[in-house]
């Protein structure tokens, strides 16, 4: 389906939706979504806060019908190209590639976007869709279908690709800025990584300003500038190699963990000795 040349209503027909349903979804969202608190885990173990309580992730999950429609829509949205610097939630790209790109550098800046999905508004989603060629009617329909209480819900199949579309404009600006200063930049959903062979700490404020000017909030506690060794999307970079976290190294009896470790090993074998 070519959404850029589609007639008004063709997207609704493709998704088998009626305008009346979208109106109901906007007016009575709690009929179609439920809030779920899920425990955050790492390597199969619950993550803890500093006070010893278990960390939770607040998600908003659509009902089965809405989720199925969103999955169908997601297949359309995945067809839209994103900058090469964006690797999270993109078919054929993964977190290992994201870390691998930075392996040859020694200076690192990592930035975490705070409440990434919840801080993206329905207006931002609508604008990103029209900027990507969707008609006003289709963009409005998609926005109604994919947002909850005027925000992107963490837990919906379409949220990651839409968040990427919203972030892509800022990512392109960051990509150009970094190219001018010999800095490598990648974005894995809400994790932004910058690296270089030379010290660029003096540029950190400018980088942060570009992100904030794009309308995004930053988790100041997770902004880190480091040298020689850095953790990037669950992997460590040290002396041009990718390394596993201690928690994973201690759990290689798990077939899934071992398979992941083998993937990391394969990337390291691509590096000339």
PDB file of C-alpha atoms in Angstrom:
ATOM      1  CA  UNK A   1       0.000   0.000   0.000  1.00  0.00           C
ATOM      2  CA  UNK A   2       1.463   3.372  -1.025  1.00  0.00           C
ATOM      3  CA  UNK A   3       0.411   5.727   1.766  1.00  0.00           C
ATOM      4  CA  UNK A   4       2.009   8.699   0.073  1.00  0.00           C
ATOM      5  CA  UNK A   5      -0.376   8.507  -2.863  1.00  0.00           C
ATOM      6  CA  UNK A   6      -3.365   6.946  -1.134  1.00  0.00           C
ATOM      7  CA  UNK A   7      -6.815   8.475  -1.155  1.00  0.00           C
ATOM      8  CA  UNK A   8      -8.382   9.624   2.138  1.00  0.00           C
ATOM      9  CA  UNK A   9      -9.781   6.644   3.986  1.00  0.00           C
ATOM     10  CA  UNK A  10      -7.728   4.027   2.114  1.00  0.00           C
ATOM     11  CA  UNK A  11      -5.582   3.390   5.184  1.00  0.00           C
ATOM     12  CA  UNK A  12      -8.693   2.823   7.293  1.00  0.00           C
ATOM     13  CA  UNK A  13      -9.935   0.375   4.671  1.00  0.00           C
ATOM     14  CA  UNK A  14      -6.614  -1.459   4.669  1.00  0.00           C
ATOM     15  CA  UNK A  15      -6.738  -1.737   8.461  1.00  0.00           C
ATOM     16  CA  UNK A  16     -10.464  -2.542   8.360  1.00  0.00           C
ATOM     17  CA  UNK A  17     -11.276   0.324  10.738  1.00  0.00           C
ATOM     18  CA  UNK A  18     -14.151   2.757  10.988  1.00  0.00           C
ATOM     19  CA  UNK A  19     -13.892   6.435  11.910  1.00  0.00           C
ATOM     20  CA  UNK A  20     -16.402   5.824  14.700  1.00  0.00           C
ATOM     21  CA  UNK A  21     -14.044   3.310  16.311  1.00  0.00           C
ATOM     22  CA  UNK A  22     -11.142   5.789  16.273  1.00  0.00           C
ATOM     23  CA  UNK A  23     -13.381   8.392  17.905  1.00  0.00           C
ATOM     24  CA  UNK A  24     -14.335   5.918  20.636  1.00  0.00           C
ATOM     25  CA  UNK A  25     -10.683   5.023  21.114  1.00  0.00           C
ATOM     26  CA  UNK A  26      -9.854   8.699  21.681  1.00  0.00           C
ATOM     27  CA  UNK A  27     -12.838   9.414  23.943  1.00  0.00           C
ATOM     28  CA  UNK A  28     -12.726   6.239  26.034  1.00  0.00           C
ATOM     29  CA  UNK A  29      -9.110   5.001  25.958  1.00  0.00           C
ATOM     30  CA  UNK A  30      -9.404   3.008  29.180  1.00  0.00           C
ATOM     31  CA  UNK A  31     -11.837   0.676  27.434  1.00  0.00           C
ATOM     32  CA  UNK A  32      -9.075  -0.383  25.064  1.00  0.00           C
ATOM     33  CA  UNK A  33      -5.901  -0.080  27.158  1.00  0.00           C
ATOM     34  CA  UNK A  34      -4.805  -1.303  30.558  1.00  0.00           C
ATOM     35  CA  UNK A  35      -1.970  -0.105  32.747  1.00  0.00           C
ATOM     36  CA  UNK A  36       0.460  -2.844  33.775  1.00  0.00           C
ATOM     37  CA  UNK A  37       3.449  -2.569  36.115  1.00  0.00           C
ATOM     38  CA  UNK A  38       6.135  -5.065  35.137  1.00  0.00           C
ATOM     39  CA  UNK A  39       9.278  -5.886  37.089  1.00  0.00           C
ATOM     40  CA  UNK A  40      12.505  -4.816  35.393  1.00  0.00           C
ATOM     41  CA  UNK A  41      14.865  -7.728  34.936  1.00  0.00           C
ATOM     42  CA  UNK A  42      18.437  -8.209  33.822  1.00  0.00           C
ATOM     43  CA  UNK A  43      19.782 -11.650  32.915  1.00  0.00           C
ATOM     44  CA  UNK A  44      16.581 -13.140  34.319  1.00  0.00           C
ATOM     45  CA  UNK A  45      16.939 -11.487  37.722  1.00  0.00           C
ATOM     46  CA  UNK A  46      14.865  -8.662  39.210  1.00  0.00           C
ATOM     47  CA  UNK A  47      16.567  -5.249  39.228  1.00  0.00           C
ATOM     48  CA  UNK A  48      16.623  -3.404  42.554  1.00  0.00           C
ATOM     49  CA  UNK A  49      16.452   0.259  43.518  1.00  0.00           C
ATOM     50  CA  UNK A  50      19.025   1.723  45.901  1.00  0.00           C
ATOM     51  CA  UNK A  51      16.611   1.141  48.809  1.00  0.00           C
ATOM     52  CA  UNK A  52      16.307  -2.547  47.964  1.00  0.00           C
ATOM     53  CA  UNK A  53      12.828  -2.410  46.434  1.00  0.00           C
ATOM     54  CA  UNK A  54      12.236  -4.016  43.054  1.00  0.00           C
ATOM     55  CA  UNK A  55      12.348  -1.743  40.026  1.00  0.00           C
ATOM     56  CA  UNK A  56       9.218  -1.554  37.912  1.00  0.00           C
ATOM     57  CA  UNK A  57       8.411  -0.490  34.377  1.00  0.00           C
ATOM     58  CA  UNK A  58       5.048   1.186  33.919  1.00  0.00           C
ATOM     59  CA  UNK A  59       3.494   0.021  30.662  1.00  0.00           C
ATOM     60  CA  UNK A  60       0.195   0.711  28.938  1.00  0.00           C
ATOM     61  CA  UNK A  61      -0.917  -2.261  26.862  1.00  0.00           C
ATOM     62  CA  UNK A  62      -3.659  -2.290  24.206  1.00  0.00           C
ATOM     63  CA  UNK A  63      -6.428  -4.883  24.116  1.00  0.00           C
ATOM     64  CA  UNK A  64      -5.998  -7.811  21.723  1.00  0.00           C
ATOM     65  CA  UNK A  65      -8.020  -6.232  18.897  1.00  0.00           C
ATOM     66  CA  UNK A  66      -6.200  -2.887  19.016  1.00  0.00           C
ATOM     67  CA  UNK A  67      -2.864  -4.672  19.332  1.00  0.00           C
ATOM     68  CA  UNK A  68      -3.559  -6.782  16.239  1.00  0.00           C
ATOM     69  CA  UNK A  69      -4.447  -3.670  14.214  1.00  0.00           C
ATOM     70  CA  UNK A  70      -1.310  -1.914  15.472  1.00  0.00           C
ATOM     71  CA  UNK A  71       0.807  -4.886  14.403  1.00  0.00           C
ATOM     72  CA  UNK A  72      -0.635  -4.619  10.896  1.00  0.00           C
ATOM     73  CA  UNK A  73       0.034  -0.876  10.863  1.00  0.00           C
ATOM     74  CA  UNK A  74       3.538  -1.470  12.184  1.00  0.00           C
ATOM     75  CA  UNK A  75       4.384  -3.430   9.029  1.00  0.00           C
ATOM     76  CA  UNK A  76       3.592  -0.298   7.009  1.00  0.00           C
ATOM     77  CA  UNK A  77       5.545   2.030   9.276  1.00  0.00           C
ATOM     78  CA  UNK A  78       8.604  -0.244   9.159  1.00  0.00           C
ATOM     79  CA  UNK A  79       8.872   0.468   5.419  1.00  0.00           C
ATOM     80  CA  UNK A  80       9.877   4.065   6.084  1.00  0.00           C
ATOM     81  CA  UNK A  81      13.619   4.632   6.093  1.00  0.00           C
ATOM     82  CA  UNK A  82      15.456   6.007   9.100  1.00  0.00           C
ATOM     83  CA  UNK A  83      18.961   7.511   9.304  1.00  0.00           C
ATOM     84  CA  UNK A  84      21.772   4.948   9.439  1.00  0.00           C
ATOM     85  CA  UNK A  85      22.648   6.171  12.927  1.00  0.00           C
ATOM     86  CA  UNK A  86      19.359   4.766  14.301  1.00  0.00           C
ATOM     87  CA  UNK A  87      19.646   1.062  15.145  1.00  0.00           C
ATOM     88  CA  UNK A  88      17.021   0.340  17.810  1.00  0.00           C
ATOM     89  CA  UNK A  89      13.754  -1.248  16.726  1.00  0.00           C
ATOM     90  CA  UNK A  90      14.911  -1.345  13.097  1.00  0.00           C
ATOM     91  CA  UNK A  91      14.767  -4.625  11.179  1.00  0.00           C
ATOM     92  CA  UNK A  92      18.241  -5.984  10.492  1.00  0.00           C
ATOM     93  CA  UNK A  93      19.923  -3.823  13.135  1.00  0.00           C
ATOM     94  CA  UNK A  94      20.684  -4.729  16.759  1.00  0.00           C
ATOM     95  CA  UNK A  95      22.380  -3.666  19.987  1.00  0.00           C
ATOM     96  CA  UNK A  96      25.590  -5.559  19.166  1.00  0.00           C
ATOM     97  CA  UNK A  97      26.003  -3.569  15.949  1.00  0.00           C
ATOM     98  CA  UNK A  98      25.284  -0.415  17.923  1.00  0.00           C
ATOM     99  CA  UNK A  99      28.215  -1.077  20.266  1.00  0.00           C
ATOM    100  CA  UNK A 100      30.480  -2.447  17.521  1.00  0.00           C
ATOM    101  CA  UNK A 101      30.367   0.834  15.617  1.00  0.00           C
ATOM    102  CA  UNK A 102      32.146   2.568  18.528  1.00  0.00           C
ATOM    103  CA  UNK A 103      34.795  -0.106  19.186  1.00  0.00           C
ATOM    104  CA  UNK A 104      37.805   1.800  17.787  1.00  0.00           C
ATOM    105  CA  UNK A 105      37.250   4.982  19.807  1.00  0.00           C
ATOM    106  CA  UNK A 106      38.563   5.987  23.236  1.00  0.00           C
ATOM    107  CA  UNK A 107      36.297   8.816  24.383  1.00  0.00           C
ATOM    108  CA  UNK A 108      32.595   8.248  24.962  1.00  0.00           C
ATOM    109  CA  UNK A 109      29.476  10.213  25.851  1.00  0.00           C
ATOM    110  CA  UNK A 110      26.320   8.234  26.649  1.00  0.00           C
ATOM    111  CA  UNK A 111      22.939   9.941  27.024  1.00  0.00           C
ATOM    112  CA  UNK A 112      19.617   8.440  28.139  1.00  0.00           C
ATOM    113  CA  UNK A 113      16.335  10.061  27.116  1.00  0.00           C
ATOM    114  CA  UNK A 114      14.008  10.270  30.115  1.00  0.00           C
ATOM    115  CA  UNK A 115      10.549   8.644  29.890  1.00  0.00           C
ATOM    116  CA  UNK A 116      11.133   8.425  26.148  1.00  0.00           C
ATOM    117  CA  UNK A 117       7.732   7.151  25.017  1.00  0.00           C
ATOM    118  CA  UNK A 118       5.616   8.995  27.571  1.00  0.00           C
ATOM    119  CA  UNK A 119       7.296  12.300  26.734  1.00  0.00           C
ATOM    120  CA  UNK A 120       6.355  12.061  23.042  1.00  0.00           C
ATOM    121  CA  UNK A 121       3.044  13.818  22.412  1.00  0.00           C
ATOM    122  CA  UNK A 122       0.331  13.076  19.874  1.00  0.00           C
ATOM    123  CA  UNK A 123       1.222  16.346  18.124  1.00  0.00           C
ATOM    124  CA  UNK A 124       4.806  15.176  17.652  1.00  0.00           C
ATOM    125  CA  UNK A 125       3.558  11.868  16.248  1.00  0.00           C
ATOM    126  CA  UNK A 126       1.212  13.632  13.822  1.00  0.00           C
ATOM    127  CA  UNK A 127       3.967  15.988  12.651  1.00  0.00           C
ATOM    128  CA  UNK A 128       6.424  13.126  12.125  1.00  0.00           C
ATOM    129  CA  UNK A 129       3.874  11.253  10.026  1.00  0.00           C
ATOM    130  CA  UNK A 130       3.051  14.207   7.779  1.00  0.00           C
ATOM    131  CA  UNK A 131       6.778  14.975   7.458  1.00  0.00           C
ATOM    132  CA  UNK A 132       7.184  11.407   6.172  1.00  0.00           C
ATOM    133  CA  UNK A 133       4.573  11.827   3.461  1.00  0.00           C
ATOM    134  CA  UNK A 134       1.368  10.617   5.102  1.00  0.00           C
ATOM    135  CA  UNK A 135      -1.758  12.543   4.196  1.00  0.00           C
ATOM    136  CA  UNK A 136      -3.388  14.699   6.876  1.00  0.00           C
ATOM    137  CA  UNK A 137      -6.284  12.222   7.113  1.00  0.00           C
ATOM    138  CA  UNK A 138      -4.080   9.148   7.450  1.00  0.00           C
ATOM    139  CA  UNK A 139      -1.728  10.852   9.917  1.00  0.00           C
ATOM    140  CA  UNK A 140      -4.704  11.842  12.058  1.00  0.00           C
ATOM    141  CA  UNK A 141      -6.078   8.282  11.984  1.00  0.00           C
ATOM    142  CA  UNK A 142      -2.709   6.740  12.864  1.00  0.00           C
ATOM    143  CA  UNK A 143      -2.207   9.206  15.709  1.00  0.00           C
ATOM    144  CA  UNK A 144      -5.583   8.319  17.206  1.00  0.00           C
ATOM    145  CA  UNK A 145      -4.889   4.619  16.826  1.00  0.00           C
ATOM    146  CA  UNK A 146      -1.431   4.655  18.405  1.00  0.00           C
ATOM    147  CA  UNK A 147      -1.518   7.205  21.247  1.00  0.00           C
ATOM    148  CA  UNK A 148      -2.994   6.943  24.735  1.00  0.00           C
ATOM    149  CA  UNK A 149      -3.937  10.055  26.723  1.00  0.00           C
ATOM    150  CA  UNK A 150      -2.138  12.114  24.056  1.00  0.00           C
ATOM    151  CA  UNK A 151       1.140  10.209  24.555  1.00  0.00           C
ATOM    152  CA  UNK A 152       2.912   7.209  23.046  1.00  0.00           C
ATOM    153  CA  UNK A 153       2.173   4.200  25.261  1.00  0.00           C
ATOM    154  CA  UNK A 154       5.086   1.997  26.233  1.00  0.00           C
ATOM    155  CA  UNK A 155       3.714  -1.435  25.430  1.00  0.00           C
ATOM    156  CA  UNK A 156       2.100  -0.851  22.029  1.00  0.00           C
ATOM    157  CA  UNK A 157       3.651  -2.542  18.930  1.00  0.00           C
ATOM    158  CA  UNK A 158       3.811   0.771  17.046  1.00  0.00           C
ATOM    159  CA  UNK A 159       5.425   2.913  19.744  1.00  0.00           C
ATOM    160  CA  UNK A 160       9.077   2.193  18.956  1.00  0.00           C
ATOM    161  CA  UNK A 161       8.865   2.907  15.223  1.00  0.00           C
ATOM    162  CA  UNK A 162       6.810   6.072  15.819  1.00  0.00           C
ATOM    163  CA  UNK A 163       9.232   7.242  18.508  1.00  0.00           C
ATOM    164  CA  UNK A 164      12.063   6.668  16.037  1.00  0.00           C
ATOM    165  CA  UNK A 165      10.241   8.720  13.406  1.00  0.00           C
ATOM    166  CA  UNK A 166       9.794  11.571  15.885  1.00  0.00           C
ATOM    167  CA  UNK A 167      13.434  11.380  16.984  1.00  0.00           C
ATOM    168  CA  UNK A 168      14.827  11.047  13.447  1.00  0.00           C
ATOM    169  CA  UNK A 169      14.753  14.793  12.760  1.00  0.00           C
ATOM    170  CA  UNK A 170      16.945  15.471  15.802  1.00  0.00           C
ATOM    171  CA  UNK A 171      19.094  12.435  14.980  1.00  0.00           C
ATOM    172  CA  UNK A 172      19.887  13.886  11.553  1.00  0.00           C
ATOM    173  CA  UNK A 173      20.935  17.196  13.134  1.00  0.00           C
ATOM    174  CA  UNK A 174      23.146  15.318  15.614  1.00  0.00           C
ATOM    175  CA  UNK A 175      24.597  13.196  12.814  1.00  0.00           C
ATOM    176  CA  UNK A 176      25.621  16.300  10.852  1.00  0.00           C
ATOM    177  CA  UNK A 177      27.060  18.011  13.939  1.00  0.00           C
ATOM    178  CA  UNK A 178      29.067  14.915  14.816  1.00  0.00           C
ATOM    179  CA  UNK A 179      30.369  14.515  11.266  1.00  0.00           C
ATOM    180  CA  UNK A 180      31.754  18.060  11.456  1.00  0.00           C
ATOM    181  CA  UNK A 181      33.667  17.174  14.647  1.00  0.00           C
ATOM    182  CA  UNK A 182      34.828  13.623  13.813  1.00  0.00           C
ATOM    183  CA  UNK A 183      32.448  12.095  16.350  1.00  0.00           C
ATOM    184  CA  UNK A 184      30.698   8.759  15.838  1.00  0.00           C
ATOM    185  CA  UNK A 185      27.005   8.847  16.770  1.00  0.00           C
ATOM    186  CA  UNK A 186      24.389   6.115  17.107  1.00  0.00           C
ATOM    187  CA  UNK A 187      20.931   5.952  18.603  1.00  0.00           C
ATOM    188  CA  UNK A 188      19.377   2.789  20.034  1.00  0.00           C
ATOM    189  CA  UNK A 189      15.798   3.808  20.937  1.00  0.00           C
ATOM    190  CA  UNK A 190      16.364   6.048  23.997  1.00  0.00           C
ATOM    191  CA  UNK A 191      20.117   5.358  24.350  1.00  0.00           C
ATOM    192  CA  UNK A 192      22.314   7.847  22.483  1.00  0.00           C
ATOM    193  CA  UNK A 193      26.044   7.176  22.156  1.00  0.00           C
ATOM    194  CA  UNK A 194      28.776   9.507  20.950  1.00  0.00           C
ATOM    195  CA  UNK A 195      32.436   8.534  20.623  1.00  0.00           C
ATOM    196  CA  UNK A 196      35.701   9.727  19.145  1.00  0.00           C
ATOM    197  CA  UNK A 197      39.401   8.982  19.075  1.00  0.00           C
ATOM    198  CA  UNK A 198      40.020  12.433  20.580  1.00  0.00           C
ATOM    199  CA  UNK A 199      38.602  14.178  23.635  1.00  0.00           C
ATOM    200  CA  UNK A 200      35.355  15.990  22.807  1.00  0.00           C
ATOM    201  CA  UNK A 201      34.035  16.651  26.301  1.00  0.00           C
ATOM    202  CA  UNK A 202      34.000  20.388  25.556  1.00  0.00           C
ATOM    203  CA  UNK A 203      31.273  19.696  22.970  1.00  0.00           C
ATOM    204  CA  UNK A 204      29.004  17.849  25.419  1.00  0.00           C
ATOM    205  CA  UNK A 205      26.899  20.903  26.238  1.00  0.00           C
ATOM    206  CA  UNK A 206      26.258  21.612  22.563  1.00  0.00           C
ATOM    207  CA  UNK A 207      25.195  18.010  22.003  1.00  0.00           C
ATOM    208  CA  UNK A 208      22.842  18.142  24.997  1.00  0.00           C
ATOM    209  CA  UNK A 209      21.402  21.434  23.745  1.00  0.00           C
ATOM    210  CA  UNK A 210      20.604  19.944  20.314  1.00  0.00           C
ATOM    211  CA  UNK A 211      18.745  17.074  21.995  1.00  0.00           C
ATOM    212  CA  UNK A 212      16.750  19.386  24.254  1.00  0.00           C
ATOM    213  CA  UNK A 213      15.963  21.754  21.379  1.00  0.00           C
ATOM    214  CA  UNK A 214      14.395  18.752  19.652  1.00  0.00           C
ATOM    215  CA  UNK A 215      11.866  18.548  22.475  1.00  0.00           C
ATOM    216  CA  UNK A 216      13.380  15.632  24.387  1.00  0.00           C
ATOM    217  CA  UNK A 217      14.090  15.332  28.096  1.00  0.00           C
ATOM    218  CA  UNK A 218      17.370  13.924  29.354  1.00  0.00           C
ATOM    219  CA  UNK A 219      17.936  11.688  32.363  1.00  0.00           C
ATOM    220  CA  UNK A 220      20.786  13.682  33.911  1.00  0.00           C
ATOM    221  CA  UNK A 221      21.758  10.784  36.178  1.00  0.00           C
ATOM    222  CA  UNK A 222      22.557   8.672  33.125  1.00  0.00           C
ATOM    223  CA  UNK A 223      24.644  11.189  31.205  1.00  0.00           C
ATOM    224  CA  UNK A 224      28.210   9.923  31.347  1.00  0.00           C
ATOM    225  CA  UNK A 225      31.483  10.920  29.711  1.00  0.00           C
ATOM    226  CA  UNK A 226      34.179   8.247  29.913  1.00  0.00           C
ATOM    227  CA  UNK A 227      37.597   7.293  28.572  1.00  0.00           C
ATOM    228  CA  UNK A 228      38.951   3.973  27.262  1.00  0.00           C
ATOM    229  CA  UNK A 229      36.133   1.804  28.663  1.00  0.00           C
ATOM    230  CA  UNK A 230      32.408   2.284  28.126  1.00  0.00           C
ATOM    231  CA  UNK A 231      29.151   0.343  28.446  1.00  0.00           C
ATOM    232  CA  UNK A 232      27.002   0.643  25.328  1.00  0.00           C
ATOM    233  CA  UNK A 233      23.611  -1.077  25.053  1.00  0.00           C
ATOM    234  CA  UNK A 234      24.570  -3.893  27.413  1.00  0.00           C
ATOM    235  CA  UNK A 235      28.100  -4.470  26.104  1.00  0.00           C
ATOM    236  CA  UNK A 236      31.486  -3.135  27.156  1.00  0.00           C
ATOM    237  CA  UNK A 237      33.963  -1.517  24.792  1.00  0.00           C
ATOM    238  CA  UNK A 238      37.580  -1.942  25.851  1.00  0.00           C
ATOM    239  CA  UNK A 239      40.718  -1.901  23.723  1.00  0.00           C
ATOM    240  CA  UNK A 240      38.795  -2.263  20.498  1.00  0.00           C
ATOM    241  CA  UNK A 241      36.820  -5.302  21.629  1.00  0.00           C
ATOM    242  CA  UNK A 242      33.266  -6.030  22.756  1.00  0.00           C
ATOM    243  CA  UNK A 243      32.867  -7.575  26.197  1.00  0.00           C
ATOM    244  CA  UNK A 244      29.955  -9.127  28.065  1.00  0.00           C
ATOM    245  CA  UNK A 245      28.701  -7.904  31.415  1.00  0.00           C
ATOM    246  CA  UNK A 246      29.699  -9.952  34.464  1.00  0.00           C
ATOM    247  CA  UNK A 247      26.104 -11.010  35.072  1.00  0.00           C
ATOM    248  CA  UNK A 248      25.931 -12.597  31.642  1.00  0.00           C
ATOM    249  CA  UNK A 249      29.354 -14.226  31.891  1.00  0.00           C
ATOM    250  CA  UNK A 250      28.167 -15.957  35.059  1.00  0.00           C
ATOM    251  CA  UNK A 251      25.084 -17.323  33.305  1.00  0.00           C
ATOM    252  CA  UNK A 252      26.454 -18.919  30.140  1.00  0.00           C
ATOM    253  CA  UNK A 253      24.881 -22.266  31.038  1.00  0.00           C
ATOM    254  CA  UNK A 254      21.652 -20.687  29.838  1.00  0.00           C
ATOM    255  CA  UNK A 255      21.280 -21.616  26.122  1.00  0.00           C
ATOM    256  CA  UNK A 256      19.900 -18.183  25.249  1.00  0.00           C
ATOM    257  CA  UNK A 257      22.783 -16.391  26.964  1.00  0.00           C
ATOM    258  CA  UNK A 258      25.314 -18.692  25.286  1.00  0.00           C
ATOM    259  CA  UNK A 259      23.792 -18.027  21.861  1.00  0.00           C
ATOM    260  CA  UNK A 260      24.028 -14.280  22.494  1.00  0.00           C
ATOM    261  CA  UNK A 261      27.649 -14.638  23.661  1.00  0.00           C
ATOM    262  CA  UNK A 262      28.429 -16.489  20.435  1.00  0.00           C
ATOM    263  CA  UNK A 263      26.994 -13.587  18.414  1.00  0.00           C
ATOM    264  CA  UNK A 264      29.232 -11.148  20.281  1.00  0.00           C
ATOM    265  CA  UNK A 265      32.200 -13.455  19.687  1.00  0.00           C
ATOM    266  CA  UNK A 266      31.416 -13.491  15.958  1.00  0.00           C
ATOM    267  CA  UNK A 267      31.557  -9.693  15.855  1.00  0.00           C
ATOM    268  CA  UNK A 268      34.879  -9.694  17.691  1.00  0.00           C
ATOM    269  CA  UNK A 269      36.261 -12.161  15.157  1.00  0.00           C
ATOM    270  CA  UNK A 270      35.565  -9.585  12.439  1.00  0.00           C
ATOM    271  CA  UNK A 271      38.207  -7.397  14.069  1.00  0.00           C
ATOM    272  CA  UNK A 272      41.667  -7.919  12.589  1.00  0.00           C
ATOM    273  CA  UNK A 273      44.238  -9.042  15.229  1.00  0.00           C
TER     274      UNK A 273
END
